[in-house]
Short mmCIF file of C-alpha atoms in Angstrom, two decimals:
data_model
loop_
_atom_site.label_atom_id
_atom_site.label_comp_id
_atom_site.label_asym_id
_atom_site.label_seq_id
_atom_site.Cartn_x
_atom_site.Cartn_y
_atom_site.Cartn_z
CA MET A 1 65.83 61.74 112.74
CA SER A 2 68.82 62.93 110.63
CA SER A 3 71.78 64.89 111.97
CA ARG A 4 70.84 67.72 109.59
CA THR A 5 67.35 68.12 110.93
CA ALA A 6 68.63 67.75 114.50
CA SER A 7 71.12 70.46 113.88
CA LEU A 8 68.21 72.68 112.67
CA GLY A 9 66.39 72.04 115.81
CA ILE A 10 63.63 70.19 114.02
CA GLY A 11 62.18 67.18 115.94
CA THR A 12 63.98 68.06 119.27
CA SER A 13 61.67 68.40 122.21
CA LEU A 14 61.39 71.27 124.48
CA ARG A 15 63.16 69.27 127.16
CA GLN A 16 66.16 68.55 124.93
CA ARG A 17 66.52 72.33 124.08
CA ASN A 18 66.26 73.35 127.68
CA PHE A 19 68.88 70.60 128.57
CA CYS A 20 71.24 72.16 125.88
CA ARG A 21 70.44 75.72 127.36
CA HIS A 22 71.46 74.69 130.82
CA SER A 23 74.41 72.67 129.80
CA ILE A 24 76.09 75.66 128.01
CA VAL A 25 75.87 77.67 131.22
CA ASP A 26 77.45 74.74 133.20
CA HIS A 27 80.18 74.44 130.36
CA THR A 28 80.97 70.69 130.92
CA VAL A 29 83.12 69.09 128.12
CA GLU A 30 80.48 66.75 127.04
CA ASN A 31 77.97 69.45 126.63
CA LEU A 32 80.18 71.71 124.73
CA GLU A 33 80.94 68.85 122.39
CA SER A 34 77.25 68.30 121.89
CA LEU A 35 76.86 72.05 121.30
CA TYR A 36 79.66 71.80 118.69
CA ARG A 37 78.17 68.74 116.85
CA GLU A 38 74.83 70.42 116.77
CA HIS A 39 75.77 73.58 115.22
CA VAL A 40 79.05 73.37 113.48
CA HIS A 41 77.63 72.56 110.06
CA ALA A 42 75.23 75.33 110.03
CA LEU A 43 77.80 77.82 111.29
CA LEU A 44 80.35 76.76 108.63
CA GLY A 45 77.87 77.12 105.95
CA TYR A 46 77.00 80.63 107.09
CA ALA A 47 80.67 81.58 107.53
CA ALA A 48 81.43 80.07 103.98
CA ARG A 49 78.69 82.07 102.34
CA ARG A 50 79.82 85.29 104.13
CA LEU A 51 83.54 85.02 103.48
CA GLY A 52 83.57 82.87 100.15
CA ASP A 53 86.47 80.74 101.24
CA PRO A 54 85.81 77.44 103.03
CA ASN A 55 89.10 77.57 104.79
CA GLU A 56 88.69 81.04 106.22
CA ALA A 57 85.15 80.00 107.39
CA ALA A 58 86.72 76.74 109.07
CA ASP A 59 89.26 79.16 110.98
CA VAL A 60 86.34 81.61 111.99
CA ILE A 61 84.11 78.72 113.31
CA ALA A 62 87.06 77.38 115.31
CA ALA A 63 87.62 80.82 116.75
CA VAL A 64 83.92 80.88 117.61
CA PHE A 65 84.09 77.74 119.51
CA LEU A 66 87.43 78.81 121.16
CA ALA A 67 85.68 81.95 122.38
CA VAL A 68 82.91 79.93 123.85
CA LEU A 69 85.48 77.83 125.82
CA GLU A 70 87.21 81.02 126.92
CA ARG A 71 84.11 82.76 128.33
CA PRO A 72 82.23 80.39 130.60
CA GLY A 73 78.86 81.85 131.27
CA GLY A 74 78.93 84.00 128.25
CA TYR A 75 75.63 82.51 127.04
CA ASP A 76 72.49 84.11 128.52
CA PRO A 77 69.38 82.17 127.81
CA SER A 78 67.01 85.07 128.34
CA ARG A 79 68.50 86.65 125.24
CA GLY A 80 67.87 83.71 122.72
CA THR A 81 68.69 80.34 121.81
CA PRO A 82 72.26 78.79 121.69
CA ARG A 83 72.16 78.77 117.98
CA ALA A 84 71.33 82.48 117.72
CA TRP A 85 74.19 83.17 120.28
CA LEU A 86 76.83 81.26 118.26
CA PHE A 87 75.73 82.87 114.94
CA GLY A 88 76.13 86.19 116.81
CA ILE A 89 79.63 85.35 117.82
CA ALA A 90 80.34 84.23 114.20
CA ALA A 91 78.86 87.43 112.80
CA HIS A 92 81.07 89.59 115.10
CA MET A 93 84.17 87.59 114.18
CA ILE A 94 83.52 87.91 110.45
CA ALA A 95 82.90 91.57 110.69
CA SER A 96 85.95 92.06 112.75
CA ARG A 97 87.98 90.10 110.14
CA GLY A 98 86.53 92.39 107.29
CA ARG A 99 87.49 95.53 109.26
CA ARG A 100 90.96 94.18 109.76
CA ARG A 101 91.44 93.35 106.04
CA GLY A 102 90.15 96.79 105.07
CA ALA A 103 92.64 98.45 107.56
CA GLU A 104 95.45 96.20 106.15
CA TYR A 105 94.51 96.98 102.48
CA ARG A 106 94.45 100.85 103.33
CA ALA A 107 97.79 100.63 105.01
CA LEU A 108 99.19 98.68 101.94
CA GLN A 109 97.93 101.22 99.68
CA ARG A 110 99.67 104.07 101.73
CA VAL A 111 102.97 102.02 101.60
CA TYR A 112 102.83 100.94 97.90
CA GLY A 113 101.09 103.93 96.46
CA GLN A 114 97.68 104.36 94.69
CA ARG A 115 98.73 102.33 91.43
CA THR A 116 98.20 98.65 91.49
CA LEU A 117 100.28 96.32 89.38
CA ALA A 118 99.02 95.49 85.98
CA ALA A 119 99.63 92.00 84.41
CA ASP A 120 102.22 93.62 82.22
CA ASP A 121 103.97 94.99 85.20
CA PHE A 122 104.20 91.37 86.78
CA ALA A 123 105.61 90.09 83.49
CA GLU A 124 108.35 92.92 83.35
CA LEU A 125 109.24 92.13 87.02
CA GLU A 126 109.49 88.37 86.18
CA ALA A 127 111.63 89.21 83.22
CA ARG A 128 113.99 91.32 85.44
CA VAL A 129 114.26 88.59 87.92
CA ASP A 130 114.97 86.04 85.28
CA ALA A 131 117.63 88.38 83.81
CA ALA A 132 119.27 89.01 87.20
CA ASN A 133 119.46 85.38 87.94
CA ALA A 134 120.88 84.75 84.30
CA ALA A 135 123.48 87.50 84.80
CA THR A 136 124.58 86.09 88.13
CA ALA A 137 125.00 82.63 86.57
CA VAL A 138 126.98 84.07 83.68
CA LEU A 139 129.23 86.07 86.12
CA ALA A 140 129.79 82.88 88.14
CA GLY A 141 130.48 80.90 84.92
CA LEU A 142 133.07 83.43 83.54
CA GLY A 143 135.50 82.37 86.28
CA ASP A 144 135.13 78.72 84.80
CA LEU A 145 136.10 79.54 81.27
CA PRO A 146 139.64 79.39 80.11
CA PRO A 147 141.37 82.69 80.10
CA ALA A 148 141.53 83.23 76.33
CA GLU A 149 137.80 82.32 75.91
CA ARG A 150 136.87 84.65 78.89
CA GLU A 151 138.81 87.62 77.42
CA LEU A 152 137.28 87.06 74.02
CA PHE A 153 133.82 86.80 75.46
CA LEU A 154 134.29 90.01 77.59
CA LEU A 155 135.62 91.87 74.47
CA VAL A 156 132.68 91.03 72.35
CA SER A 157 129.79 91.12 75.16
CA LEU A 158 130.97 94.06 77.26
CA ASP A 159 133.26 96.15 75.08
CA GLU A 160 130.95 95.48 72.04
CA LEU A 161 133.71 94.71 69.57
CA THR A 162 133.04 92.48 66.59
CA PRO A 163 134.68 89.06 66.78
CA ILE A 164 137.12 90.07 64.10
CA GLU A 165 137.99 93.31 66.05
CA ALA A 166 138.47 91.01 69.23
CA ALA A 167 140.63 88.65 67.15
CA GLU A 168 142.86 91.62 66.12
CA VAL A 169 143.09 92.69 69.82
CA LEU A 170 144.05 89.21 70.92
CA GLY A 171 146.34 88.55 68.06
CA ILE A 172 144.43 85.45 66.87
CA SER A 173 142.72 84.58 63.57
CA PRO A 174 139.15 85.56 63.03
CA SER A 175 138.18 81.97 62.60
CA ALA A 176 139.88 81.05 65.94
CA ALA A 177 137.98 83.92 67.54
CA ARG A 178 134.69 82.63 66.22
CA MET A 179 135.38 79.17 67.52
CA ARG A 180 136.49 80.40 71.02
CA LEU A 181 133.43 82.66 71.33
CA THR A 182 131.10 79.85 70.19
CA ARG A 183 132.49 77.42 72.93
CA ALA A 184 132.32 80.29 75.56
CA ARG A 185 128.75 80.96 74.70
CA ARG A 186 127.69 77.32 74.48
CA LYS A 187 129.08 76.75 78.12
CA LEU A 188 127.45 79.85 79.54
CA VAL A 189 124.19 79.10 77.87
CA SER A 190 124.22 75.54 79.29
CA LEU A 191 125.20 76.90 82.74
CA VAL A 192 122.39 79.43 82.69
CA GLU A 193 119.85 76.68 81.53
CA THR A 194 120.73 74.49 84.35
CA THR A 195 120.92 77.29 86.91
CA CYS A 196 117.79 79.13 85.84
CA PRO A 197 115.32 76.64 84.28
CA THR A 198 112.21 78.23 82.75
#
């Protein structure tokens, strides 16, 4: 007889089923282990179908057998088979999990508002985070630039002067200003690329 048919109760004698029924009441470790081995696969299948996630199903079934261990004498043979008892515990835990998730979702909706984020919103948030990281890297890198390059970069970037206007302010030639600005930008771009890889 295969373990699958045995877990379904096919081919087991009435004497074996009665032994299992009485052993659950006794709660010896060996009997709980045999109960586990006999029903775990069917319970996992049930939970996975209900939850849609095998990892969550495994968590629920572990909780089912933990509940069996924590409540000695919880099984009442007059109310049905051990299999039905275990499935009942699993059903209650799955329903409880669903109620908890529903309450969590409703609480999050109250906190975050009614509008859920669209895909464009996520892209915008990612762009803002990337820009903030790049700005932090640029600000940190400004301190490493030579003072003449830093001043020129700030005049062009923050004060929005053209390179020719910035050259006049600093008293240097326009070609020298363009070379310094190119060097400063190259250093800062490489710093951003190493600090904030895409």
